[in-house]
mmCIF file of C-alpha atoms and ligand atoms in Angstrom:
data_model
loop_
_atom_site.group_PDB
_atom_site.id
_atom_site.type_symbol
_atom_site.label_atom_id
_atom_site.label_comp_id
_atom_site.label_asym_id
_atom_site.label_seq_id
_atom_site.Cartn_x
_atom_site.Cartn_y
_atom_site.Cartn_z
ATOM 1 C CA UNK A 1 45.043 30.413 -27.547
ATOM 2 C CA UNK A 2 43.400 28.010 -24.912
ATOM 3 C CA UNK A 3 45.861 25.794 -23.039
ATOM 4 C CA UNK A 4 45.834 22.403 -23.735
ATOM 5 C CA UNK A 5 44.912 19.981 -20.785
ATOM 6 C CA UNK A 6 48.307 18.009 -19.952
ATOM 7 C CA UNK A 7 48.151 14.859 -21.720
ATOM 8 C CA UNK A 8 47.002 12.086 -19.103
ATOM 9 C CA UNK A 9 49.748 10.185 -17.710
ATOM 10 C CA UNK A 10 49.319 6.315 -17.430
ATOM 11 C CA UNK A 11 49.915 5.326 -13.384
ATOM 12 C CA UNK A 12 52.777 3.393 -13.177
ATOM 13 C CA UNK A 13 53.390 -0.477 -12.267
ATOM 14 C CA UNK A 14 55.339 -1.012 -8.948
ATOM 15 C CA UNK A 15 56.353 -4.448 -8.098
ATOM 16 C CA UNK A 16 56.727 -4.803 -4.254
ATOM 17 C CA UNK A 17 58.623 -7.884 -3.574
ATOM 18 C CA UNK A 18 60.721 -9.951 -1.236
ATOM 19 C CA UNK A 19 60.617 -12.626 1.081
ATOM 20 C CA UNK A 20 57.318 -13.589 2.953
ATOM 21 C CA UNK A 21 57.452 -11.331 6.139
ATOM 22 C CA UNK A 22 59.528 -8.690 4.684
ATOM 23 C CA UNK A 23 56.902 -6.063 4.514
ATOM 24 C CA UNK A 24 55.426 -6.181 1.483
ATOM 25 C CA UNK A 25 51.479 -5.956 2.398
ATOM 26 C CA UNK A 26 52.283 -3.241 4.793
ATOM 27 C CA UNK A 27 54.282 -1.218 2.260
ATOM 28 C CA UNK A 28 51.756 -1.576 -0.244
ATOM 29 C CA UNK A 29 48.843 -0.405 2.161
ATOM 30 C CA UNK A 30 50.821 2.757 3.321
ATOM 31 C CA UNK A 31 51.815 3.591 -0.507
ATOM 32 C CA UNK A 32 48.235 3.252 -1.573
ATOM 33 C CA UNK A 33 47.117 6.015 0.739
ATOM 34 C CA UNK A 34 50.156 8.302 0.440
ATOM 35 C CA UNK A 35 50.459 7.847 -3.569
ATOM 36 C CA UNK A 36 49.804 11.132 -5.771
ATOM 37 C CA UNK A 37 48.031 8.743 -8.435
ATOM 38 C CA UNK A 38 45.358 5.998 -7.349
ATOM 39 C CA UNK A 39 47.183 2.655 -7.051
ATOM 40 C CA UNK A 40 45.164 -0.619 -6.653
ATOM 41 C CA UNK A 41 46.986 -2.868 -4.576
ATOM 42 C CA UNK A 42 47.168 -6.372 -5.511
ATOM 43 C CA UNK A 43 47.893 -9.099 -3.268
ATOM 44 C CA UNK A 44 48.909 -11.758 -5.801
ATOM 45 C CA UNK A 45 48.694 -14.600 -3.397
ATOM 46 C CA UNK A 46 45.204 -13.679 -2.218
ATOM 47 C CA UNK A 47 44.341 -13.160 -6.152
ATOM 48 C CA UNK A 48 45.590 -16.768 -6.932
ATOM 49 C CA UNK A 49 43.472 -18.192 -4.012
ATOM 50 C CA UNK A 50 40.263 -16.189 -4.595
ATOM 51 C CA UNK A 51 40.225 -16.673 -8.352
ATOM 52 C CA UNK A 52 41.531 -20.469 -8.103
ATOM 53 C CA UNK A 53 44.667 -19.571 -10.213
ATOM 54 C CA UNK A 54 46.286 -22.678 -8.954
ATOM 55 C CA UNK A 55 47.025 -26.367 -9.866
ATOM 56 C CA UNK A 56 46.765 -27.877 -6.394
ATOM 57 C CA UNK A 57 47.488 -27.194 -2.831
ATOM 58 C CA UNK A 58 50.791 -28.355 -1.206
ATOM 59 C CA UNK A 59 49.864 -29.647 2.234
ATOM 60 C CA UNK A 60 53.304 -30.249 3.420
ATOM 61 C CA UNK A 61 54.572 -26.952 2.304
ATOM 62 C CA UNK A 62 51.267 -25.273 3.144
ATOM 63 C CA UNK A 63 51.446 -23.069 -0.206
ATOM 64 C CA UNK A 64 49.615 -23.340 -3.540
ATOM 65 C CA UNK A 65 51.227 -24.371 -6.907
ATOM 66 C CA UNK A 66 50.507 -21.369 -9.060
ATOM 67 C CA UNK A 67 48.961 -21.653 -12.459
ATOM 68 C CA UNK A 68 51.267 -19.088 -13.899
ATOM 69 C CA UNK A 69 49.785 -18.900 -17.324
ATOM 70 C CA UNK A 70 46.510 -18.378 -15.873
ATOM 71 C CA UNK A 71 47.663 -15.573 -13.582
ATOM 72 C CA UNK A 72 49.665 -13.711 -16.231
ATOM 73 C CA UNK A 73 46.335 -13.821 -18.575
ATOM 74 C CA UNK A 74 44.577 -12.242 -15.735
ATOM 75 C CA UNK A 75 46.958 -9.660 -14.703
ATOM 76 C CA UNK A 76 48.115 -8.453 -18.314
ATOM 77 C CA UNK A 77 45.047 -6.015 -18.796
ATOM 78 C CA UNK A 78 45.829 -4.764 -15.384
ATOM 79 C CA UNK A 79 49.536 -4.037 -16.210
ATOM 80 C CA UNK A 80 48.740 -2.681 -19.350
ATOM 81 C CA UNK A 81 46.499 0.001 -17.704
ATOM 82 C CA UNK A 82 48.842 0.722 -15.281
ATOM 83 C CA UNK A 83 48.196 1.937 -11.660
ATOM 84 C CA UNK A 84 48.863 -0.934 -9.726
ATOM 85 C CA UNK A 85 50.998 -2.458 -6.982
ATOM 86 C CA UNK A 86 52.153 -6.087 -7.531
ATOM 87 C CA UNK A 87 52.650 -7.398 -3.943
ATOM 88 C CA UNK A 88 54.241 -10.808 -4.393
ATOM 89 C CA UNK A 89 57.076 -12.656 -3.400
ATOM 90 C CA UNK A 90 57.831 -14.150 -6.722
ATOM 91 C CA UNK A 91 58.368 -11.323 -9.073
ATOM 92 C CA UNK A 92 60.642 -12.942 -11.838
ATOM 93 C CA UNK A 93 57.361 -14.370 -13.971
ATOM 94 C CA UNK A 94 56.160 -10.881 -14.822
ATOM 95 C CA UNK A 95 56.947 -9.777 -18.364
ATOM 96 C CA UNK A 96 60.032 -7.447 -18.333
ATOM 97 C CA UNK A 97 57.543 -4.754 -19.943
ATOM 98 C CA UNK A 98 55.267 -4.589 -16.919
ATOM 99 C CA UNK A 99 57.108 -2.880 -14.254
ATOM 100 C CA UNK A 100 58.218 0.540 -13.991
ATOM 101 C CA UNK A 101 59.760 0.009 -10.556
ATOM 102 C CA UNK A 102 60.468 -3.322 -8.754
ATOM 103 C CA UNK A 103 60.919 -2.620 -5.042
ATOM 104 C CA UNK A 104 62.919 -5.645 -3.020
ATOM 105 C CA UNK A 105 62.352 -5.705 0.439
ATOM 106 C CA UNK A 106 64.839 -6.939 2.852
ATOM 107 C CA UNK A 107 65.126 -7.746 6.640
ATOM 108 C CA UNK A 108 67.635 -9.147 8.959
ATOM 109 C CA UNK A 109 66.678 -12.950 8.774
ATOM 110 C CA UNK A 110 66.336 -13.219 12.900
ATOM 111 C CA UNK A 111 63.919 -10.477 12.736
ATOM 112 C CA UNK A 112 62.092 -12.360 9.831
ATOM 113 C CA UNK A 113 61.923 -15.544 11.847
ATOM 114 C CA UNK A 114 60.179 -13.860 14.578
ATOM 115 C CA UNK A 115 57.636 -12.288 12.019
ATOM 116 C CA UNK A 116 57.066 -15.252 10.531
ATOM 117 C CA UNK A 117 56.795 -17.324 13.872
ATOM 118 C CA UNK A 118 53.959 -14.708 14.738
ATOM 119 C CA UNK A 119 52.577 -15.463 11.584
ATOM 120 C CA UNK A 120 52.298 -19.095 12.746
ATOM 121 C CA UNK A 121 54.024 -20.751 9.835
ATOM 122 C CA UNK A 122 55.429 -24.433 10.377
ATOM 123 C CA UNK A 123 59.171 -24.460 11.083
ATOM 124 C CA UNK A 124 59.682 -26.043 7.879
ATOM 125 C CA UNK A 125 58.488 -22.803 6.043
ATOM 126 C CA UNK A 126 59.892 -20.462 8.212
ATOM 127 C CA UNK A 127 63.330 -22.484 7.978
ATOM 128 C CA UNK A 128 63.016 -22.220 4.233
ATOM 129 C CA UNK A 129 62.117 -18.598 3.872
ATOM 130 C CA UNK A 130 64.697 -17.545 6.386
ATOM 131 C CA UNK A 131 67.515 -19.396 4.452
ATOM 132 C CA UNK A 132 66.116 -17.663 1.053
ATOM 133 C CA UNK A 133 66.418 -14.286 3.175
ATOM 134 C CA UNK A 134 70.001 -14.988 3.762
ATOM 135 C CA UNK A 135 70.844 -16.452 0.181
ATOM 136 C CA UNK A 136 69.263 -13.066 -1.312
ATOM 137 C CA UNK A 137 67.052 -15.508 -3.674
ATOM 138 C CA UNK A 138 64.427 -12.855 -4.324
ATOM 139 C CA UNK A 139 66.982 -10.033 -4.856
ATOM 140 C CA UNK A 140 68.704 -12.631 -7.595
ATOM 141 C CA UNK A 141 65.507 -13.471 -9.331
ATOM 142 C CA UNK A 142 64.658 -9.730 -9.777
ATOM 143 C CA UNK A 143 68.210 -8.811 -10.852
ATOM 144 C CA UNK A 144 68.241 -11.324 -13.400
ATOM 145 C CA UNK A 145 64.785 -10.663 -14.730
ATOM 146 C CA UNK A 146 64.637 -6.921 -14.813
ATOM 147 C CA UNK A 147 66.937 -3.792 -16.104
ATOM 148 C CA UNK A 148 69.120 -2.773 -12.896
ATOM 149 C CA UNK A 149 67.715 1.038 -13.422
ATOM 150 C CA UNK A 150 64.283 -0.032 -12.240
ATOM 151 C CA UNK A 151 65.159 -2.173 -9.286
ATOM 152 C CA UNK A 152 65.805 -0.915 -5.802
ATOM 153 C CA UNK A 153 66.556 -2.627 -2.719
ATOM 154 C CA UNK A 154 65.209 -1.320 0.516
ATOM 155 C CA UNK A 155 65.838 -2.260 4.260
ATOM 156 C CA UNK A 156 62.306 -3.114 6.055
ATOM 157 C CA UNK A 157 63.382 -3.543 9.756
ATOM 158 C CA UNK A 158 61.574 -0.833 11.464
ATOM 159 C CA UNK A 159 58.863 1.730 11.275
ATOM 160 C CA UNK A 160 61.176 4.418 10.442
ATOM 161 C CA UNK A 161 62.339 2.076 7.353
ATOM 162 C CA UNK A 162 58.932 1.800 6.702
ATOM 163 C CA UNK A 163 58.141 5.476 6.612
ATOM 164 C CA UNK A 164 61.188 6.397 4.638
ATOM 165 C CA UNK A 165 60.400 3.712 1.992
ATOM 166 C CA UNK A 166 56.832 4.929 1.300
ATOM 167 C CA UNK A 167 57.970 8.558 1.191
ATOM 168 C CA UNK A 168 61.026 7.384 -1.300
ATOM 169 C CA UNK A 169 58.653 5.517 -3.558
ATOM 170 C CA UNK A 170 56.083 8.457 -3.433
ATOM 171 C CA UNK A 171 58.867 10.579 -4.745
ATOM 172 C CA UNK A 172 59.893 8.232 -7.342
ATOM 173 C CA UNK A 173 55.873 8.150 -8.672
ATOM 174 C CA UNK A 174 56.141 11.759 -8.786
ATOM 175 C CA UNK A 175 59.333 11.980 -10.688
ATOM 176 C CA UNK A 176 57.777 9.396 -13.167
ATOM 177 C CA UNK A 177 54.690 11.164 -13.831
ATOM 178 C CA UNK A 178 56.864 14.370 -14.931
ATOM 179 C CA UNK A 179 58.843 12.290 -17.207
ATOM 180 C CA UNK A 180 55.879 10.628 -18.503
ATOM 181 C CA UNK A 181 53.363 13.779 -18.777
ATOM 182 C CA UNK A 182 54.559 15.295 -22.074
HETATM 183 P P1 DAT B 201 54.970 -9.527 3.503
HETATM 184 O O1 DAT B 201 53.591 -8.868 3.122
HETATM 185 O O2 DAT B 201 56.160 -9.409 2.903
HETATM 186 O O3 DAT B 201 54.716 -10.845 3.935
HETATM 187 P P2 DAT B 201 53.811 -8.112 5.820
HETATM 188 O O4 DAT B 201 53.598 -6.515 5.352
HETATM 189 O O5 DAT B 201 52.679 -8.664 5.913
HETATM 190 O O6 DAT B 201 54.756 -8.847 4.905
HETATM 191 O O7 DAT B 201 54.569 -7.893 7.046
HETATM 192 C C1 DAT B 201 54.980 -8.835 7.952
HETATM 193 C C2 DAT B 201 54.944 -8.228 9.655
HETATM 194 O O8 DAT B 201 56.163 -7.440 9.909
HETATM 195 C C3 DAT B 201 53.621 -7.725 10.067
HETATM 196 O O9 DAT B 201 53.317 -7.953 11.259
HETATM 197 C C4 DAT B 201 54.230 -6.056 9.744
HETATM 198 C C5 DAT B 201 55.678 -6.133 10.191
HETATM 199 N N1 DAT B 201 56.348 -5.347 9.411
HETATM 200 C C6 DAT B 201 56.788 -5.539 8.074
HETATM 201 N N2 DAT B 201 57.732 -4.586 7.718
HETATM 202 C C7 DAT B 201 58.072 -3.828 9.091
HETATM 203 C C8 DAT B 201 58.778 -2.544 9.424
HETATM 204 N N3 DAT B 201 59.594 -2.161 8.284
HETATM 205 N N4 DAT B 201 58.935 -2.192 10.246
HETATM 206 C C9 DAT B 201 58.061 -2.930 11.141
HETATM 207 N N5 DAT B 201 57.443 -3.828 11.214
HETATM 208 C C10 DAT B 201 57.230 -4.348 9.862
#
């Protein structure tokens, strides 16, 4: 009998999160190149700006107040279709059903300070983010929003870390596809 083509698996939704400067965008770009399935990289912060999904801009903090309802409405069809990397420092607003994997990047706080200083952040914003990293704010948010079996915490301090992390996520995607390709 003719062999049936394998059922086409949906591609996963990968949330890449962590304090600003921990390496989300760098990881997302490498992951996109290395992934065995096409993944669209969505830098959510840029999306919010480009699509005007904010309520206002806070000059003091140099940041946008995101219109979360509008943002979720825009992202919903993409999350449902799968095959995306959601790159954002806030991850606890995504519905629990969206992500297949949530990666929380971590970085030593003094290293993070240097990265944010190079980025030209105002001191206040560097301090705020540095403190958030020390207090594990993103990790706490993620842990209270998603089941533990889809959450992984990865160190992002060196280029070796970066390569190992990307390789690990690629392996995870391959395993995920086998599980979902039946
Ligand atoms: P994020 O998207 O989380 O704000 P990024 O990817 O823009 O962070 O990275 C911030 C800076 O730090 C950038 O210059 C790249 C560097 N960086 C990030 N992760 C790194 C790693 N694991 N090893 C070396 N440099 C890294």
